[in-house]
Amino acid sequence: MKVTIKYFGLVAEAAEKSEEVLELNGELTALELKAQCLESLAIADKESVQIAVNQNLNDTITLKDGDEVALLPPFAGG
Amino acid sequence: MSRYDRQIKLTEVGPEGQKRLRNAKVLIVGVGGLGSPAAMYLTGAGIGKIGLMDHDKVDMSNLHRQVLFQESDVGRSKATVAKERLENQNSEVEFEVYQEPLTIENAENIIKQYDVVLDGTDNFETKYLINDACILADKPWVFASIYKNEGQLSVFNYENGPTYRCVFPKSTRENISCEATGVLGVLPGILGTLQAAEVLKINLGTGEVLSGKLKLINMMQASEQTININKHSEEVEKIRKNGIAPVYIDCDLKNKEQWYLDVREVFEQPKPKGKKVLSIPMGDLTLRYQEIPNNQEVFVFCQSGKRSKNAIEILKNEFGFHNLKNVEGGIETIIDG
């Protein structure tokens, strides 16, 4: 199945892209996908990155074909 | 012709709405990139009372985005300059200046005196502090934050809606400010203006308030997205039950046997733990210098290495300390991990 990942803030920077489509095999929760996406990235506090699936904040949901997953780090600047 | 004629013409405002704005009290925490445009539009709209809170001084590097300030203001208190400037814009608005940071001690009391809080801060600690104090005082707050070319916006704790902790339950040490990352002045301009719009809708009691939603704006890509967020009642109940949860982001220092002196203000983060770390803010040095060991090497640090250098000068010249070494690059260079 295909899932679109959208990266924001310092996650997009570390990933060097703001969006990609991943081909996934087998069942995966949003949280598992996040761990997989962030694994190789230099992000100090991965726990602070939140997950939205199809524009809803949720990390426990099992992903299905066509889902859009957003990885959202908190911003502090003002 | 009334000064508010052009907004009173709107059916969403009308004379009744203008009266509501006149009776509204808004606290702006942080009069910087977000707070400047927000304060100007809220002043223009005729909000009855505006609290201006900022403990910082105007710096030349602020002027490209903090549109309240002029070159001649450099070195002056942001909150005071903001009041002077805004009074000229609208003498009907009452302003209250707070030249102090929001703290666990003062937050609830100050926020209680207002109807809405507008978050113009640039750090996670104060955002969590505003969040928790607003839960206790039962007030909504309008949040915005920026990272480089992106912004986040939401209204929290509005009519029992979700709070900041419902999106980001825990604070993080990755406290990256505009100073560190860079930002185009227009981005806080856009976000601060949107915050002012949310404040107006809340006070007018009209329109769709951005509660239960997190708006994400990417200025460079000219794109926007809205994420739905749910309330996590347990996060809110925890605060109601236990009070404001301090977000002391603690850290370890590399050398645990070494004596350290932290001369930053108590609210500055992260906070190193350890028996050999003394915390004495610059202003308290002359009162508390006797707490500093004088028979072994003590490393003195602040955020960047500048204040600690001054602190060493004072301690050396006035109190005869010869055992102090400056941490040149600031706290980040001595943190473990």
Short mmCIF file of C-alpha atoms in Angstrom, two decimals:
data_model
loop_
_atom_site.label_atom_id
_atom_site.label_comp_id
_atom_site.label_asym_id
_atom_site.label_seq_id
_atom_site.Cartn_x
_atom_site.Cartn_y
_atom_site.Cartn_z
CA MET A 1 0.00 0.00 0.00
CA LYS A 2 1.02 3.58 -0.58
CA VAL A 3 1.13 6.25 2.11
CA THR A 4 2.01 9.93 1.66
CA ILE A 5 4.22 11.42 4.38
CA LYS A 6 4.36 15.17 4.98
CA TYR A 7 7.25 16.56 6.95
CA PHE A 8 7.21 19.85 8.85
CA GLY A 9 9.75 22.15 10.53
CA LEU A 10 13.01 20.59 11.60
CA VAL A 11 11.77 17.13 10.54
CA ALA A 12 11.42 18.36 6.93
CA GLU A 13 14.86 19.87 7.24
CA ALA A 14 16.45 16.68 8.53
CA ALA A 15 14.64 14.60 5.89
CA GLU A 16 15.61 17.15 3.21
CA LYS A 17 12.10 16.99 1.79
CA SER A 18 8.62 18.12 2.71
CA GLU A 19 6.74 15.20 1.21
CA GLU A 20 7.25 11.65 -0.06
CA VAL A 21 5.17 8.62 -1.00
CA LEU A 22 6.20 5.35 0.68
CA GLU A 23 5.33 1.84 -0.40
CA LEU A 24 4.58 -0.14 2.78
CA ASN A 25 4.33 -3.87 3.31
CA GLY A 26 2.14 -5.32 6.02
CA GLU A 27 0.21 -3.67 8.83
CA LEU A 28 1.74 -0.63 10.45
CA THR A 29 0.45 1.85 13.00
CA ALA A 30 1.09 5.57 12.60
CA LEU A 31 3.51 5.42 15.53
CA GLU A 32 5.48 2.59 13.91
CA LEU A 33 5.69 4.50 10.64
CA LYS A 34 6.94 7.58 12.50
CA ALA A 35 9.68 5.54 14.16
CA GLN A 36 10.67 4.15 10.76
CA CYS A 37 10.71 7.61 9.11
CA LEU A 38 12.69 9.28 11.90
CA GLU A 39 15.10 6.40 12.50
CA SER A 40 17.93 7.70 10.34
CA LEU A 41 17.27 11.40 10.97
CA ALA A 42 19.30 13.58 13.31
CA ILE A 43 16.49 14.74 15.58
CA ALA A 44 17.31 14.97 19.28
CA ASP A 45 13.80 14.74 20.69
CA LYS A 46 11.79 12.33 18.53
CA GLU A 47 9.13 11.89 21.19
CA SER A 48 8.05 15.52 20.76
CA VAL A 49 7.14 14.93 17.10
CA GLN A 50 3.37 14.43 16.78
CA ILE A 51 1.52 12.45 14.12
CA ALA A 52 -1.59 13.31 12.16
CA VAL A 53 -3.31 10.81 9.88
CA ASN A 54 -5.59 12.34 7.25
CA GLN A 55 -5.50 15.69 9.09
CA ASN A 56 -6.42 14.17 12.45
CA LEU A 57 -3.96 14.01 15.32
CA ASN A 58 -3.66 10.29 16.12
CA ASP A 59 -0.76 7.89 16.56
CA THR A 60 -2.47 4.61 17.39
CA ILE A 61 -4.40 4.16 14.15
CA THR A 62 -3.41 1.34 11.73
CA LEU A 63 -2.54 2.79 8.34
CA LYS A 64 -4.35 1.94 5.14
CA ASP A 65 -3.69 2.53 1.46
CA GLY A 66 -3.87 6.19 0.43
CA ASP A 67 -3.45 7.62 3.94
CA GLU A 68 -1.69 10.93 4.42
CA VAL A 69 0.58 11.07 7.46
CA ALA A 70 1.96 14.37 8.79
CA LEU A 71 4.94 14.52 11.18
CA LEU A 72 4.67 17.65 13.30
CA PRO A 73 7.42 18.88 15.59
CA PRO A 74 6.62 21.70 18.04
CA PHE A 75 7.83 25.20 17.08
CA ALA A 76 9.06 27.71 19.64
CA GLY A 77 9.95 30.86 17.67
CA GLY A 78 8.13 34.16 17.86
CA MET B 1 -17.45 60.08 11.99
CA SER B 2 -16.44 57.40 14.46
CA ARG B 3 -12.89 56.07 14.35
CA TYR B 4 -14.39 52.56 14.22
CA ASP B 5 -16.92 53.32 11.47
CA ARG B 6 -15.37 51.00 8.88
CA GLN B 7 -15.56 47.96 11.17
CA ILE B 8 -18.92 48.84 12.72
CA LYS B 9 -20.33 48.69 9.16
CA LEU B 10 -19.71 44.93 9.19
CA THR B 11 -22.74 42.94 10.32
CA GLU B 12 -20.38 40.79 12.43
CA VAL B 13 -19.39 43.88 14.41
CA GLY B 14 -22.06 46.57 14.49
CA PRO B 15 -22.44 48.97 17.43
CA GLU B 16 -23.01 46.02 19.79
CA GLY B 17 -19.77 44.32 18.71
CA GLN B 18 -17.83 47.54 19.09
CA LYS B 19 -19.09 47.78 22.65
CA ARG B 20 -17.88 44.23 23.27
CA LEU B 21 -14.42 45.15 22.00
CA ARG B 22 -14.48 48.27 24.18
CA ASN B 23 -15.14 46.06 27.22
CA ALA B 24 -12.54 43.43 26.31
CA LYS B 25 -9.23 42.94 28.09
CA VAL B 26 -6.38 41.23 26.24
CA LEU B 27 -2.98 40.26 27.62
CA ILE B 28 -0.12 40.06 25.11
CA VAL B 29 2.75 37.99 26.47
CA GLY B 30 5.87 38.83 24.46
CA VAL B 31 5.83 42.02 22.42
CA GLY B 32 8.12 40.85 19.63
CA GLY B 33 7.62 39.54 16.10
CA LEU B 34 4.13 38.14 16.82
CA GLY B 35 3.12 40.57 19.54
CA SER B 36 3.95 43.75 17.59
CA PRO B 37 1.47 43.41 14.71
CA ALA B 38 -1.11 41.82 17.01
CA ALA B 39 -0.89 44.75 19.44
CA MET B 40 -1.20 47.30 16.63
CA TYR B 41 -4.34 45.75 15.13
CA LEU B 42 -5.98 45.19 18.51
CA THR B 43 -5.22 48.79 19.46
CA GLY B 44 -6.66 49.95 16.15
CA ALA B 45 -9.81 47.87 16.71
CA GLY B 46 -10.46 49.60 20.03
CA ILE B 47 -9.93 46.80 22.57
CA GLY B 48 -10.62 48.35 25.99
CA LYS B 49 -7.52 47.25 27.83
CA ILE B 50 -4.31 45.69 26.56
CA GLY B 51 -1.62 44.23 28.83
CA LEU B 52 1.87 44.42 27.31
CA MET B 53 4.27 41.98 28.88
CA ASP B 54 7.95 41.73 27.95
CA HIS B 55 11.10 41.77 30.08
CA ASP B 56 13.36 42.25 27.07
CA LYS B 57 14.92 45.35 25.53
CA VAL B 58 14.77 46.43 21.90
CA ASP B 59 17.77 45.24 19.86
CA MET B 60 18.75 46.41 16.37
CA SER B 61 18.27 42.84 15.10
CA ASN B 62 14.59 43.00 16.16
CA LEU B 63 13.66 45.84 13.83
CA HIS B 64 13.19 43.77 10.64
CA ARG B 65 10.19 41.99 12.16
CA GLN B 66 9.13 43.69 15.39
CA VAL B 67 7.29 46.51 13.65
CA LEU B 68 6.42 48.46 16.80
CA PHE B 69 10.02 49.60 17.25
CA GLN B 70 12.25 52.25 15.67
CA GLU B 71 16.01 52.69 15.60
CA SER B 72 15.83 55.25 18.40
CA ASP B 73 14.19 52.62 20.66
CA VAL B 74 17.22 50.29 20.71
CA GLY B 75 18.20 49.52 24.30
CA ARG B 76 14.81 50.54 25.75
CA SER B 77 12.19 48.28 27.35
CA LYS B 78 9.98 46.69 24.69
CA ALA B 79 6.84 46.85 26.81
CA THR B 80 7.34 50.56 27.61
CA VAL B 81 8.15 51.56 24.02
CA ALA B 82 5.15 49.55 22.82
CA LYS B 83 2.84 51.41 25.21
CA GLU B 84 4.12 54.82 24.05
CA ARG B 85 3.75 53.93 20.41
CA LEU B 86 0.28 52.38 20.80
CA GLU B 87 -1.03 55.26 22.92
CA ASN B 88 -0.28 57.54 19.99
CA GLN B 89 -2.21 55.19 17.74
CA ASN B 90 -5.31 55.07 19.95
CA SER B 91 -5.64 57.10 23.13
CA GLU B 92 -8.96 55.41 23.97
CA VAL B 93 -7.20 52.14 24.82
CA GLU B 94 -5.89 51.55 28.33
CA PHE B 95 -2.45 49.91 28.48
CA GLU B 96 -0.80 48.08 31.33
CA VAL B 97 2.95 47.47 31.10
CA TYR B 98 4.64 44.42 32.65
CA GLN B 99 8.44 44.66 32.40
CA GLU B 100 8.84 41.21 33.86
CA PRO B 101 8.68 37.65 32.61
CA LEU B 102 5.59 35.52 33.13
CA THR B 103 6.44 33.14 35.98
CA ILE B 104 4.79 30.32 37.89
CA GLU B 105 4.30 32.82 40.72
CA ASN B 106 2.63 35.65 38.80
CA ALA B 107 0.96 33.88 35.84
CA GLU B 108 -2.44 32.94 37.22
CA ASN B 109 -2.96 36.26 39.01
CA ILE B 110 -2.13 38.39 35.99
CA ILE B 111 -4.06 36.23 33.50
CA LYS B 112 -7.17 36.32 35.73
CA GLN B 113 -7.43 40.05 35.05
CA TYR B 114 -7.89 39.52 31.29
CA ASP B 115 -10.40 37.83 28.96
CA VAL B 116 -7.95 36.38 26.43
CA VAL B 117 -4.19 35.81 26.30
CA LEU B 118 -2.22 36.27 23.08
CA ASP B 119 0.99 34.25 23.04
CA GLY B 120 3.83 36.20 21.48
CA THR B 121 6.55 34.21 23.23
CA ASP B 122 9.56 32.51 21.71
CA ASN B 123 10.11 29.58 24.07
CA PHE B 124 8.38 26.38 25.15
CA GLU B 125 8.54 27.07 28.90
CA THR B 126 6.38 30.17 28.64
CA LYS B 127 3.96 28.49 26.24
CA TYR B 128 3.34 25.67 28.74
CA LEU B 129 3.13 28.23 31.52
CA ILE B 130 0.48 30.25 29.63
CA ASN B 131 -1.36 27.01 28.88
CA ASP B 132 -1.47 25.81 32.47
CA ALA B 133 -2.29 29.22 33.93
CA CYS B 134 -5.11 29.64 31.39
CA ILE B 135 -6.55 26.26 32.41
CA LEU B 136 -6.53 27.37 36.07
CA ALA B 137 -7.90 30.84 35.32
CA ASP B 138 -10.38 29.41 32.78
CA LYS B 139 -9.31 31.73 29.95
CA PRO B 140 -8.75 31.04 26.26
CA TRP B 141 -5.36 31.76 24.68
CA VAL B 142 -4.29 32.29 21.12
CA PHE B 143 -1.12 30.38 20.31
CA ALA B 144 1.36 30.92 17.49
CA SER B 145 4.88 29.69 16.89
CA ILE B 146 7.38 29.91 14.12
CA TYR B 147 10.18 27.78 12.73
CA LYS B 148 12.06 29.38 9.83
CA ASN B 149 9.43 29.72 7.06
CA GLU B 150 6.66 27.82 8.83
CA GLY B 151 4.12 28.77 11.44
CA GLN B 152 1.62 27.03 13.73
CA LEU B 153 -1.56 28.66 15.00
CA SER B 154 -4.41 27.59 17.29
CA VAL B 155 -6.80 28.77 19.97
CA PHE B 156 -6.48 26.73 23.15
CA ASN B 157 -8.72 26.26 26.18
CA TYR B 158 -11.59 27.98 24.37
CA GLU B 159 -15.01 26.96 25.71
CA ASN B 160 -13.57 23.79 27.21
CA GLY B 161 -11.72 22.93 24.00
CA PRO B 162 -8.32 21.24 23.60
CA THR B 163 -5.20 22.76 25.14
CA TYR B 164 -1.55 22.94 24.08
CA ARG B 165 -0.83 19.83 26.14
CA CYS B 166 -3.46 17.94 24.13
CA VAL B 167 -1.25 18.45 21.05
CA PHE B 168 2.21 18.46 22.61
CA PRO B 169 1.93 16.71 26.00
CA LYS B 170 5.57 17.22 26.95
CA SER B 171 8.04 20.03 26.50
CA THR B 172 11.24 19.54 24.60
CA ARG B 173 14.78 20.82 24.86
CA GLU B 174 14.87 21.68 21.16
CA ASN B 175 14.11 25.29 21.98
CA ILE B 176 15.06 26.90 18.71
CA SER B 177 14.43 30.64 18.50
CA CYS B 178 14.25 32.99 15.53
CA GLU B 179 17.64 34.30 16.64
CA ALA B 180 19.11 30.87 16.02
CA THR B 181 17.30 29.85 12.84
CA GLY B 182 16.58 33.10 11.03
CA VAL B 183 13.17 34.32 9.91
CA LEU B 184 11.71 36.74 7.37
CA GLY B 185 9.88 39.56 9.11
CA VAL B 186 6.64 38.92 7.23
CA LEU B 187 6.08 35.46 8.74
CA PRO B 188 5.53 36.58 12.37
CA GLY B 189 3.66 39.49 10.77
CA ILE B 190 1.21 37.04 9.18
CA LEU B 191 0.89 34.82 12.27
CA GLY B 192 0.59 37.74 14.72
CA THR B 193 -2.12 39.29 12.56
CA LEU B 194 -4.02 35.99 12.42
CA GLN B 195 -3.74 35.81 16.21
CA ALA B 196 -5.28 39.28 16.48
CA ALA B 197 -8.11 38.10 14.21
CA GLU B 198 -8.81 35.15 16.55
CA VAL B 199 -8.82 37.50 19.56
CA LEU B 200 -11.35 39.76 17.81
CA LYS B 201 -13.64 36.81 16.94
CA ILE B 202 -13.47 35.54 20.52
CA ASN B 203 -14.33 38.97 21.91
CA LEU B 204 -17.06 39.60 19.35
CA GLY B 205 -18.51 36.12 19.91
CA THR B 206 -18.84 35.63 16.17
CA GLY B 207 -17.33 33.57 13.36
CA GLU B 208 -15.44 30.30 13.49
CA VAL B 209 -12.79 30.34 16.23
CA LEU B 210 -9.71 28.19 15.49
CA SER B 211 -10.32 25.90 18.46
CA GLY B 212 -9.78 22.14 18.15
CA LYS B 213 -7.64 22.81 15.10
CA LEU B 214 -3.96 23.43 14.48
CA LYS B 215 -3.26 25.55 11.43
CA LEU B 216 0.07 25.01 9.69
CA ILE B 217 1.35 27.69 7.36
CA ASN B 218 4.36 27.43 5.06
CA MET B 219 5.14 30.90 3.78
CA MET B 220 7.74 29.82 1.19
CA GLN B 221 5.51 27.13 -0.30
CA ALA B 222 2.41 29.36 0.01
CA SER B 223 0.64 26.35 1.51
CA GLU B 224 -1.68 25.82 4.45
CA GLN B 225 -3.06 22.82 6.24
CA THR B 226 -5.40 22.37 9.17
CA ILE B 227 -5.08 19.44 11.56
CA ASN B 228 -7.96 18.43 13.83
CA ILE B 229 -7.04 17.99 17.47
CA ASN B 230 -8.97 16.34 20.26
CA LYS B 231 -9.12 17.20 23.89
CA HIS B 232 -7.24 14.92 26.27
CA SER B 233 -9.19 15.53 29.44
CA GLU B 234 -6.59 13.75 31.58
CA GLU B 235 -3.95 16.37 30.58
CA VAL B 236 -6.28 19.17 31.62
CA GLU B 237 -7.41 17.46 34.82
CA LYS B 238 -3.79 16.95 35.88
CA ILE B 239 -3.23 20.72 35.78
CA ARG B 240 -6.54 21.49 37.50
CA LYS B 241 -5.62 19.09 40.29
CA ASN B 242 -1.90 19.78 40.73
CA GLY B 243 -1.58 23.37 39.51
CA ILE B 244 0.88 24.70 36.98
CA ALA B 245 3.36 22.00 36.00
CA PRO B 246 6.78 23.61 35.88
CA VAL B 247 8.60 22.83 32.68
CA TYR B 248 12.05 22.82 34.07
CA ILE B 249 13.80 21.11 31.27
CA ASP B 250 16.67 19.54 33.13
CA CYS B 251 19.95 18.34 31.73
CA ASP B 252 23.23 16.87 32.96
CA LEU B 253 26.58 18.56 32.66
CA LYS B 254 29.54 16.64 31.22
CA ASN B 255 31.76 16.85 34.29
CA LYS B 256 29.90 15.97 37.48
CA GLU B 257 32.92 16.51 39.78
CA GLN B 258 33.39 20.09 38.59
CA TRP B 259 31.88 23.15 40.35
CA TYR B 260 29.70 25.32 38.13
CA LEU B 261 28.06 28.71 38.62
CA ASP B 262 24.96 29.47 36.52
CA VAL B 263 24.45 33.27 36.37
CA ARG B 264 21.33 33.14 34.18
CA GLU B 265 17.90 34.20 35.42
CA VAL B 266 15.95 31.42 37.16
CA PHE B 267 13.50 31.03 34.27
CA GLU B 268 16.19 30.35 31.65
CA GLN B 269 16.42 26.83 30.27
CA PRO B 270 17.63 24.14 30.32
CA LYS B 271 18.38 23.75 34.03
CA PRO B 272 21.41 21.61 34.84
CA LYS B 273 21.03 19.29 37.82
CA GLY B 274 23.77 18.28 40.20
CA LYS B 275 25.10 19.04 43.67
CA LYS B 276 27.95 21.14 42.31
CA VAL B 277 25.85 23.48 40.17
CA LEU B 278 25.11 26.82 41.83
CA SER B 279 22.39 29.07 40.40
CA ILE B 280 22.87 32.77 41.22
CA PRO B 281 21.40 35.24 38.70
CA MET B 282 23.60 38.24 37.78
CA GLY B 283 21.51 40.65 39.86
CA ASP B 284 21.98 38.59 43.03
CA LEU B 285 25.76 38.14 42.84
CA THR B 286 26.63 40.95 45.24
CA LEU B 287 24.17 39.52 47.80
CA ARG B 288 25.07 35.85 47.45
CA TYR B 289 28.77 35.77 46.41
CA GLN B 290 29.65 34.02 49.68
CA GLU B 291 27.92 30.85 48.45
CA ILE B 292 30.56 30.48 45.72
CA PRO B 293 33.55 28.28 46.64
CA ASN B 294 36.80 30.28 46.50
CA ASN B 295 39.31 27.49 47.05
CA GLN B 296 38.74 25.44 43.89
CA GLU B 297 38.13 26.03 40.22
CA VAL B 298 34.56 27.09 39.36
CA PHE B 299 33.29 27.29 35.77
CA VAL B 300 30.87 30.19 35.25
CA PHE B 301 28.28 29.97 32.48
CA CYS B 302 25.24 31.68 31.01
CA GLN B 303 23.38 31.16 27.70
CA SER B 304 26.13 32.47 25.39
CA GLY B 305 29.24 33.20 27.48
CA LYS B 306 28.83 37.00 27.55
CA ARG B 307 27.07 37.56 30.86
CA SER B 308 29.26 34.98 32.60
CA LYS B 309 32.33 36.93 31.45
CA ASN B 310 30.92 40.08 33.07
CA ALA B 311 30.01 38.12 36.18
CA ILE B 312 33.61 36.93 36.54
CA GLU B 313 34.86 40.54 36.23
CA ILE B 314 32.51 41.65 39.01
CA LEU B 315 33.40 38.72 41.30
CA LYS B 316 37.11 39.23 40.68
CA ASN B 317 37.24 43.02 41.06
CA GLU B 318 34.75 43.46 43.87
CA PHE B 319 35.10 40.27 45.88
CA GLY B 320 38.59 38.99 45.06
CA PHE B 321 37.69 35.70 43.35
CA HIS B 322 40.64 34.27 41.35
CA ASN B 323 39.32 30.74 40.81
CA LEU B 324 36.65 31.45 38.19
CA LYS B 325 36.79 30.33 34.54
CA ASN B 326 34.38 31.42 31.84
CA VAL B 327 32.50 28.86 29.72
CA GLU B 328 33.05 30.65 26.41
CA GLY B 329 30.33 29.09 24.26
CA GLY B 330 27.61 29.11 26.93
CA ILE B 331 25.67 26.24 28.46
CA GLU B 332 25.23 24.22 25.25
CA THR B 333 28.98 23.47 25.19
CA ILE B 334 28.97 21.82 28.63
CA ILE B 335 25.76 19.78 28.42
CA ASP B 336 26.11 16.03 28.44
CA GLY B 337 24.22 14.45 25.54
#
